[in-house]
CSV table of C-alpha atoms and ligand atoms in Angstrom, one decimal:
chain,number,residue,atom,x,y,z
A,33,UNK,CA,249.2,114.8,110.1
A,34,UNK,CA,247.7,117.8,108.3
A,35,UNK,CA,245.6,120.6,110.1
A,36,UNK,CA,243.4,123.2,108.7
A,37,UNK,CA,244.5,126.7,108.5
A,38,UNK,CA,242.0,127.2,111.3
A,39,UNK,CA,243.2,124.5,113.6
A,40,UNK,CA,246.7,125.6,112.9
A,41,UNK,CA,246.2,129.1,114.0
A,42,UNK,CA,244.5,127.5,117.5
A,43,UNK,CA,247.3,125.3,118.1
A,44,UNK,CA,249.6,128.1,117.7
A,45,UNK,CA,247.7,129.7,119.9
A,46,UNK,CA,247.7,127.0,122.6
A,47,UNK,CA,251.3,126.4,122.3
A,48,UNK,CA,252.3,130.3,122.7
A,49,UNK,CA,250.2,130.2,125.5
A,50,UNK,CA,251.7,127.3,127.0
A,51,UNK,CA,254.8,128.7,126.6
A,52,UNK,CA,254.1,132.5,127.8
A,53,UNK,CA,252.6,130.5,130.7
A,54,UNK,CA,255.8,128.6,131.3
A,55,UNK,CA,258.3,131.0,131.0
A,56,UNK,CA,256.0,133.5,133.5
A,57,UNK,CA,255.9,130.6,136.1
A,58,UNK,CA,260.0,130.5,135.0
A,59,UNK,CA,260.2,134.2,135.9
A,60,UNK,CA,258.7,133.9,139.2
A,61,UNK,CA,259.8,130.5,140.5
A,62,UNK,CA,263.8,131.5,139.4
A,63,UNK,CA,263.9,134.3,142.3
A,64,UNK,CA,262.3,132.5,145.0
A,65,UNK,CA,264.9,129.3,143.9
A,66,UNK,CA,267.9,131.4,143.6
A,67,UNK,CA,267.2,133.1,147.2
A,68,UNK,CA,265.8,129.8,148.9
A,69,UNK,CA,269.4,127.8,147.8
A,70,UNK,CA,271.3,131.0,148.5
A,71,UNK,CA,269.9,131.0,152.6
A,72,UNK,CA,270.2,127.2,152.7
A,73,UNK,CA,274.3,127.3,151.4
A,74,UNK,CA,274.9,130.0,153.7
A,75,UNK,CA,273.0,128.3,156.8
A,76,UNK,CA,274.6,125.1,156.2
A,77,UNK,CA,278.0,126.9,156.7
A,78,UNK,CA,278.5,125.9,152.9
A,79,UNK,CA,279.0,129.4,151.6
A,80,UNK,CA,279.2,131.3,154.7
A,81,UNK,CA,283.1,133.4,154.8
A,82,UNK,CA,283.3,131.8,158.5
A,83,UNK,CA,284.5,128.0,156.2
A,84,UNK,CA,284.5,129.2,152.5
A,85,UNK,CA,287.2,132.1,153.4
A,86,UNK,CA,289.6,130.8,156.6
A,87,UNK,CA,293.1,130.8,155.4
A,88,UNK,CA,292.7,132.3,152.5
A,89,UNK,CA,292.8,136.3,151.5
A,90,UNK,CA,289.4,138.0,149.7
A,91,UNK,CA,290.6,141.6,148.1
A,92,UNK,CA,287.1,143.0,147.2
A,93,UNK,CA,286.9,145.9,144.5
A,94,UNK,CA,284.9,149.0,144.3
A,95,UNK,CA,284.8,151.9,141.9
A,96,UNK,CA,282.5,154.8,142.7
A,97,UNK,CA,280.1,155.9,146.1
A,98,UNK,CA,277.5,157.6,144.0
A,99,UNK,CA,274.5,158.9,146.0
A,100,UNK,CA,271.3,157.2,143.9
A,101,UNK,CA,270.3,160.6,142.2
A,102,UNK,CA,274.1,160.4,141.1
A,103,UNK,CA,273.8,156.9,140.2
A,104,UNK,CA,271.6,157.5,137.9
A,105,UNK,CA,273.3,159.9,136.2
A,106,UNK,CA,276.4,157.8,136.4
A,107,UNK,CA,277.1,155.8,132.9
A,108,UNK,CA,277.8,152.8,134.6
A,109,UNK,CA,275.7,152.6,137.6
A,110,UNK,CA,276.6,148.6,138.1
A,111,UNK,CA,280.1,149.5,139.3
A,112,UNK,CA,279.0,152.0,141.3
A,113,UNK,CA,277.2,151.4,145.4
A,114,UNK,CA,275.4,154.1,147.1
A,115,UNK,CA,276.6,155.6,150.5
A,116,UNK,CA,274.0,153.1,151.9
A,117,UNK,CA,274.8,150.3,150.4
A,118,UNK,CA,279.0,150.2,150.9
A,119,UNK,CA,277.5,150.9,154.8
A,120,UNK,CA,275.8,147.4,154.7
A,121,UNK,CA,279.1,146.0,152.8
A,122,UNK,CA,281.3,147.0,155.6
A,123,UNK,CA,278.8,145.6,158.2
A,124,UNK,CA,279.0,142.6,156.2
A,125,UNK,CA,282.7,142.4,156.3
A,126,UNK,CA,282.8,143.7,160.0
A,127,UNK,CA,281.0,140.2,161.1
A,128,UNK,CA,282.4,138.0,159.3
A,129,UNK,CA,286.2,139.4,158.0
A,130,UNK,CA,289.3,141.1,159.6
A,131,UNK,CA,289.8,144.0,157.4
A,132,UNK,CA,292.8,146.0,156.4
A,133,UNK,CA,294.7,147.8,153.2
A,134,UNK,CA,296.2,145.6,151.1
A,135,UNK,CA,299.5,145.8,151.3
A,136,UNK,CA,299.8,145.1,155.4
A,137,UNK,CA,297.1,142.2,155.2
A,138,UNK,CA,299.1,140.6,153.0
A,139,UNK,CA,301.9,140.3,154.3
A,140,UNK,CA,300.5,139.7,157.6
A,141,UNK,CA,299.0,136.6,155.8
A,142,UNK,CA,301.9,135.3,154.2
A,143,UNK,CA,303.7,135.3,157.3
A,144,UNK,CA,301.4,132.8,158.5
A,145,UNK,CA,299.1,135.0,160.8
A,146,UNK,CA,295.6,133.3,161.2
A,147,UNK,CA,293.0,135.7,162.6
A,148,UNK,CA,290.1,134.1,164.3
A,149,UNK,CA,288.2,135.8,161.5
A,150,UNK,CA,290.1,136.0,157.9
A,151,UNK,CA,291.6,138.8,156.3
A,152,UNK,CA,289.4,141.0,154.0
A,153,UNK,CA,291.3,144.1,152.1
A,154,UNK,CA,289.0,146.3,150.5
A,155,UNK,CA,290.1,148.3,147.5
A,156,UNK,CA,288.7,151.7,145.4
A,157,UNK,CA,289.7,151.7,141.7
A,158,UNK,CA,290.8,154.7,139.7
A,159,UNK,CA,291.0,157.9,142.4
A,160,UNK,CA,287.3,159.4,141.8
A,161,UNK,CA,286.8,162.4,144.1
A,162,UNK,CA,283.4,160.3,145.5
A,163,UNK,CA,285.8,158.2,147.3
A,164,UNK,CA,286.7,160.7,148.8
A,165,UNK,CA,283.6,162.2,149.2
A,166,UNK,CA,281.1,159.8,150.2
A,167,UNK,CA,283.5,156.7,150.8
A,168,UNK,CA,285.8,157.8,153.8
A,169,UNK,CA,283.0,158.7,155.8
A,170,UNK,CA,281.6,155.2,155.8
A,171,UNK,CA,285.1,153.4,155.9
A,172,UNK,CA,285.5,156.0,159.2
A,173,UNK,CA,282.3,155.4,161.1
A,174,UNK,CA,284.1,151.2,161.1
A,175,UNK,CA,287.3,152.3,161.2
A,176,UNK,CA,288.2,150.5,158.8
A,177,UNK,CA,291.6,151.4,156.4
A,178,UNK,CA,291.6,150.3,152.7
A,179,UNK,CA,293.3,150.6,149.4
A,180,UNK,CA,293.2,153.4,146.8
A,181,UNK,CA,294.5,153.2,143.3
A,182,UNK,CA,295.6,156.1,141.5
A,183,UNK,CA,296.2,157.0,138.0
A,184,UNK,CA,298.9,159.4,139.2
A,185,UNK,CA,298.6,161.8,135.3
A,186,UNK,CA,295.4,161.9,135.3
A,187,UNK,CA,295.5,163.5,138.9
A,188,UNK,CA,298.3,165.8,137.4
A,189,UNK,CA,296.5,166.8,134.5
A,190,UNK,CA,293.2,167.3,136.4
A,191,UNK,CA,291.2,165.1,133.6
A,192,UNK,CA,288.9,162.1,134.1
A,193,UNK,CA,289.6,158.9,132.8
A,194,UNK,CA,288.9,158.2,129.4
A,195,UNK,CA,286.6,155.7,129.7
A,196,UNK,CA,284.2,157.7,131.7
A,197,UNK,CA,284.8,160.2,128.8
A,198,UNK,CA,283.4,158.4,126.4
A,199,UNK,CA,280.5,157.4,129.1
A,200,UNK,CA,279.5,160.4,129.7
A,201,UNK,CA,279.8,161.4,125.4
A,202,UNK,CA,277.5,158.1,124.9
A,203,UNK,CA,274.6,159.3,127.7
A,204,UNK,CA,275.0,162.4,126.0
A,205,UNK,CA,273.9,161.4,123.1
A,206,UNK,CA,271.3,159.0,124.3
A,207,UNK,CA,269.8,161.8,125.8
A,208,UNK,CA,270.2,164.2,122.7
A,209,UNK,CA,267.9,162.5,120.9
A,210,UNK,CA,267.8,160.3,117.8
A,211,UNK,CA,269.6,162.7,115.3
A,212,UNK,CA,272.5,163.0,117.9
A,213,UNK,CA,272.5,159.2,118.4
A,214,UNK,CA,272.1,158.8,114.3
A,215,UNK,CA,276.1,161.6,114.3
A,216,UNK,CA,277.4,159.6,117.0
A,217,UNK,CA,277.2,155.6,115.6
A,218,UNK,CA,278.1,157.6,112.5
A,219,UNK,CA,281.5,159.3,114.2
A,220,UNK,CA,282.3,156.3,116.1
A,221,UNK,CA,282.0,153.8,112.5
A,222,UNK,CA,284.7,155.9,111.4
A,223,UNK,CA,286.8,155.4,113.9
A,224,UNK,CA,286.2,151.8,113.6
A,225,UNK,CA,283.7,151.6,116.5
A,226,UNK,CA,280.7,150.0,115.6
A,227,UNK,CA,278.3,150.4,118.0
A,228,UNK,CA,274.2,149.8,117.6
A,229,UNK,CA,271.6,152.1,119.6
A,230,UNK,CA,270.9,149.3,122.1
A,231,UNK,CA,269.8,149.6,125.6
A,232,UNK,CA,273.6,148.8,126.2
A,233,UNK,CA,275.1,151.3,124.5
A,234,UNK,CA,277.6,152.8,127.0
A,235,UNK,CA,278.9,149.4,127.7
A,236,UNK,CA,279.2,148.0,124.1
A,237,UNK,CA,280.8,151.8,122.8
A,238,UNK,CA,283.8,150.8,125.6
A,239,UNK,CA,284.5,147.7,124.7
A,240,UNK,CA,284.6,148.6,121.0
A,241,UNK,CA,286.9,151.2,122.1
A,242,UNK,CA,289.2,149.5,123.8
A,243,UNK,CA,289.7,148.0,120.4
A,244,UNK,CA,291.3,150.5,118.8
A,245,UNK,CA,294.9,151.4,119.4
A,246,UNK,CA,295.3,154.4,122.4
A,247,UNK,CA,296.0,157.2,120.3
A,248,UNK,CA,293.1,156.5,117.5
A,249,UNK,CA,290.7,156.4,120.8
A,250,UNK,CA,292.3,159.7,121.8
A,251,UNK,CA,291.3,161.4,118.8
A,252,UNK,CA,287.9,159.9,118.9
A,253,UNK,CA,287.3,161.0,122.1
A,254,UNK,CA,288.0,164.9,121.3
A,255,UNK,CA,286.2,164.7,118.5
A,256,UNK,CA,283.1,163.1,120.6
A,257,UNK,CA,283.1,165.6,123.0
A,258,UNK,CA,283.5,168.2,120.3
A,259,UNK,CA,280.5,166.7,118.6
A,260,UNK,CA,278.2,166.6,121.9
A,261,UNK,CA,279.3,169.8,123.3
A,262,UNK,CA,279.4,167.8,126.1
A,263,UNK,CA,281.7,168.3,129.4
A,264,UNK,CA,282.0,165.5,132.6
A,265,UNK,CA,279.7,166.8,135.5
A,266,UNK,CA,281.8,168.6,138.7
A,267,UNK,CA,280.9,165.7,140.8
A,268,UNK,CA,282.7,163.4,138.2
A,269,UNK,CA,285.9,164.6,138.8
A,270,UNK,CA,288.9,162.7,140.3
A,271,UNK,CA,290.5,163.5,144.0
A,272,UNK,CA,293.2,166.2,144.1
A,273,UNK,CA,296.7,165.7,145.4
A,274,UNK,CA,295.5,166.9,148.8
A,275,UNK,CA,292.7,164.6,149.2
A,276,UNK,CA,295.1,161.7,148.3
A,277,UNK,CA,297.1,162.9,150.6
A,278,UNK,CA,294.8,163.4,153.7
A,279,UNK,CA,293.8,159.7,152.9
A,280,UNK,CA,297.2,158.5,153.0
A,281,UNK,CA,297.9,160.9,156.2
A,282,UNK,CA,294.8,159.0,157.8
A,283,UNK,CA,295.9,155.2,157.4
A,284,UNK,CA,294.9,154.4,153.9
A,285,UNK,CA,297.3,152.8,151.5
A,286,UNK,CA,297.7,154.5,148.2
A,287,UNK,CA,298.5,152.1,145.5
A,288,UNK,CA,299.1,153.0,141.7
A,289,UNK,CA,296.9,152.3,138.8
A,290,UNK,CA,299.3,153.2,136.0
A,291,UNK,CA,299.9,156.9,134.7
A,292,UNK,CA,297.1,157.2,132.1
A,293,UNK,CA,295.1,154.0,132.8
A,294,UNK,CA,296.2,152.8,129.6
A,295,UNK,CA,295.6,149.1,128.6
A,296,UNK,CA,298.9,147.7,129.1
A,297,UNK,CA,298.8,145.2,126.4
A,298,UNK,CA,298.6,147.6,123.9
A,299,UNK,CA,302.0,149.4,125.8
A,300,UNK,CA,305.0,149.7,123.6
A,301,UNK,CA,308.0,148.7,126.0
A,302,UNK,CA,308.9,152.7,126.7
A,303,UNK,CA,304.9,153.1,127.8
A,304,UNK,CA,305.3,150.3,130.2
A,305,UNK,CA,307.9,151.3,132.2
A,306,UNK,CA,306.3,155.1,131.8
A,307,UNK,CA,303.4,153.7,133.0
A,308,UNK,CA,304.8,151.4,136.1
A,309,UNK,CA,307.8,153.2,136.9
A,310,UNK,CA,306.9,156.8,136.7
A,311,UNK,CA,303.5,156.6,138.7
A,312,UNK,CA,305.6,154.6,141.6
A,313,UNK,CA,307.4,157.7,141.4
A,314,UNK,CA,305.3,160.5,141.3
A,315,UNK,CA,303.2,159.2,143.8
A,316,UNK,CA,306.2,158.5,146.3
A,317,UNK,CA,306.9,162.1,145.5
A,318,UNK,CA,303.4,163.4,146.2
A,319,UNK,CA,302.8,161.1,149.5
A,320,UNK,CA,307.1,161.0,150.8
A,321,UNK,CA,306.4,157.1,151.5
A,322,UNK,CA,307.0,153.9,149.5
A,323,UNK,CA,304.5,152.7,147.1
A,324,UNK,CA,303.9,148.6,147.3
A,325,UNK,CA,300.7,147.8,145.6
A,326,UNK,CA,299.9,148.1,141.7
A,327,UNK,CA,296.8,147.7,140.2
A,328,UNK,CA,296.5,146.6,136.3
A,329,UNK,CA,294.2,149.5,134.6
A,330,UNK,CA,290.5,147.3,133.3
A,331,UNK,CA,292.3,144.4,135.3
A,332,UNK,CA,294.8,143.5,131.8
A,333,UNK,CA,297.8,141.4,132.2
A,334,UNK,CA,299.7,139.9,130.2
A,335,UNK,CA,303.4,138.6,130.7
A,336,UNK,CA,304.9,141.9,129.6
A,337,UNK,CA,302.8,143.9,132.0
A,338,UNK,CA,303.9,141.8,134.9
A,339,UNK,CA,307.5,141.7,133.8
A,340,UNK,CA,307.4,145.6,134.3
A,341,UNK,CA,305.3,145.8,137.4
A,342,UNK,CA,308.1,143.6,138.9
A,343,UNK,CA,311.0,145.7,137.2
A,344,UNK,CA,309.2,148.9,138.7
A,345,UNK,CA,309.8,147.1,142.4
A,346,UNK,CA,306.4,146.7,143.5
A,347,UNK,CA,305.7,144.2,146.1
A,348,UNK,CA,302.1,143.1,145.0
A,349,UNK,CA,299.5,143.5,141.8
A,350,UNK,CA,296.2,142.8,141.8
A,351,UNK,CA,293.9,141.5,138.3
A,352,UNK,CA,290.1,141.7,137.6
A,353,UNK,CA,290.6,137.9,137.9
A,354,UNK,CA,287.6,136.6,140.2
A,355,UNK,CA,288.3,134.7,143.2
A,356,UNK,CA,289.8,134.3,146.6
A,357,UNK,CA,293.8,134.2,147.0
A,358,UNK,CA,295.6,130.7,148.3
A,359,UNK,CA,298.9,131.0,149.2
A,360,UNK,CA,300.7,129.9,145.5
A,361,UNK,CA,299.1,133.1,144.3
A,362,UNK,CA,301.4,134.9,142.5
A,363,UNK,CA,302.4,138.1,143.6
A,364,UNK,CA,301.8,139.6,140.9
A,365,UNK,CA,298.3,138.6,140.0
A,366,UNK,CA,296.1,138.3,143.3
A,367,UNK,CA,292.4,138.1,142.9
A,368,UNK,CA,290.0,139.8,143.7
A,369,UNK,CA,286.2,139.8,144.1
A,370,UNK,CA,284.5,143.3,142.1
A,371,UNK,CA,281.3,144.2,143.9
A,372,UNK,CA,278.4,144.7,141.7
A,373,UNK,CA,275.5,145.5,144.7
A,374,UNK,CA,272.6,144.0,142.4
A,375,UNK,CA,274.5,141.0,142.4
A,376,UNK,CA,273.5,141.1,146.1
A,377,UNK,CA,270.3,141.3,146.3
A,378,UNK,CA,267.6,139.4,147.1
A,379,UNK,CA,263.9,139.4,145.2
A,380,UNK,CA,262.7,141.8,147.1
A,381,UNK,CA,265.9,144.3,146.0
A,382,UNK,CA,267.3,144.4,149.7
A,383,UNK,CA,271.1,143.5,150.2
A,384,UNK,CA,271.3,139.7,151.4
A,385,UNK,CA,274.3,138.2,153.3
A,386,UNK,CA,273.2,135.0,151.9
A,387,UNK,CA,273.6,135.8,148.5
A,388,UNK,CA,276.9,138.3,149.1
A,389,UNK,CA,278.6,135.2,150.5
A,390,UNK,CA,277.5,132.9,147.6
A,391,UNK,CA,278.6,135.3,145.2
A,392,UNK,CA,282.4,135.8,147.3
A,393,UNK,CA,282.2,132.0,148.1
A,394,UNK,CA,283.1,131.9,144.0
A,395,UNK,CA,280.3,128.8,144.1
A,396,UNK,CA,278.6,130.8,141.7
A,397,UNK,CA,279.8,133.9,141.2
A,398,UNK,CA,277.5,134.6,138.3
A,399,UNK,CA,274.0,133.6,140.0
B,532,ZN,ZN1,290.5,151.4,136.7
């Protein structure tokens, strides 16, 4: 059939509508679908922890406690929950989970204990002083003990981790303008980073850098930051020996997260065991108790990495690797459930418990 230019451009016309039209309905029916099976799984008992979690151990992760004027701030606001919103997570987990620190849950669980509700161990990544700062309090107020893992150098040495270095380089340049933004794709090329000005820019610049080997990312850091001018805000800093210490002093378990937080897969054998065994040992130092629990830096491990946690004598590990633990888990590699809050919300933006136990039912961890 053959049209006229005219009635092509009004059939165009039509169609674009008719698909503007569809994909709007799309856009509003998706929510109200999303929320309506989310309350219906969890009324049903399907996803609810009370079924989806008995016998079984949830570790959940956090990162930061960044107060929302912080959060914004932050380079990575989706692994970060405000003081609020990791108040509503532990009511959550108060109704429906017996919590703990890893280390004791665990073996409480393998030796068979089955609480009425089951076992929840909550766990902060990487030592940040808003832990400290914003997260005790909360943890306090439900008495509630959990797990810290510390990059015992980096604590030393007083410096953030690098890739919040090269977050906070990347906002700075966002924020420097065009020209900046123009120097720094230009830097990071020759580095052999080769990022685009995107609306994800901080997140694709870190996973291009994790690319290239540790001391070539090293070297582009310093000369990022020498570039931007820039300098990590006070508030970004890590927690001191001291507060690690009144933690541990209060109940907490203090678990280690390498040295460096290097990528372990990239370790040369000597960097492994630097990286497993000397941060079991300063931190034993530091704290004058026995250090159980590792955790693998960005959640990578490999069959070398394991072999050296295990050589190190630690009694547990845990991944990024989504899901709840069974039994068979290996010691070495128990899930774990990372809590990303807008993950957990419903249409309206408030917290749900439908849809938080969807997500750590693992039905569909991605809806
Ligand atoms: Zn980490």
């Amino acid at each position: 059939m053959f049209y006229t230019n005219r009635e092509f451009v009004i059939l165009n016309a039509i169609n674009g509508r008719t698909s503007n039209l569809n994909l709007s309905i799309l856009k509003t029916i998706k929510p109200l679908l999303r929320d309506a099976l989310a309350e219906w799984l969890f009324l049903s008992e399907i996803s609810n922890p009370d079924k989806r979690a008995k016998g079984k151990l949830t570790v959940v992760t956090f990162h930061r406690v960044l107060p929302e004027n912080l959060r914004q701030q932050y380079p990575y606001p989706g692994i970060s929950v405000t003081p609020e919103e990791l108040r509503w997570c532990c009511g959550f987990f108060n109704t429906y989970f017996s919590v703990g620190p890893l280390t004791s849950i665990y073996e409480r669980w393998l030796n068979g204990e089955l609480p009425e509700k089951p076992f929840l161990a909550i766990t902060f990544d990487d030592g940040q002083l808003d832990n400290f700062q914003y997260g005790l309090p909360i943890l306090d107020e439900f008495d509630f003990k959990a797990t810290f893992y510390i990059p015992a150098s980096n604590i030393d040495e007083e410096i953030i981790l690098w890739h919040d270095q090269i977050g906070y380089c990347a906002l700075a340049a966002r924020n420097n303008g065009e020209k900046a933004m123009q120097k720094t794709l230009e830097l990071a090329q020759t580095y052999g980073v080769p990022v685009k000005p995107t609306s994800a820019f901080e997140n694709h610049i870190i996973q291009h850098s994790k690319r290239i080997s540790p001391e070539k990312r090293k070297q582009f850091i310093e000369a990022l930051e020498h570039m931007l001018k820039t300098s990590p805000p006070e508030w970004g800093r890590l927690m001191t020996w001291d507060e690690i210490r009144l933690m541990h002093q209060q109940g907490h378990e203090i678990g280690s997260h390498s040295m460096t937080h290097s990528l372990m897969p990239q370790c040369k054998d000597k960097e492994l065991e630097y990286e497993t065994i000397e941060s079991k040992r300063r931190l034993e130092e530091e704290l004058n108790t026995e250090i159980a629990s590792f955790c693998y830096p960005n959640g990578n491990c490999d069959a070398r990495s394991e072999n050296a946690v295990r050589i190190a004598g630690y009694t547990n590990a845990v991944t990024t690797q989504w899901g709840k633990n069974q039994p068979w888990q290996p010691h070495l590699q128990l899930k774990r459930c990372d809590v990303n809050i807008f993950n957990n919300q419903n249409r309206k933006q408030q917290l749900s418990a439908a849809r938080f136990s969807l997500r750590l039912s693992g039905l569909q961890p991605g809806l």
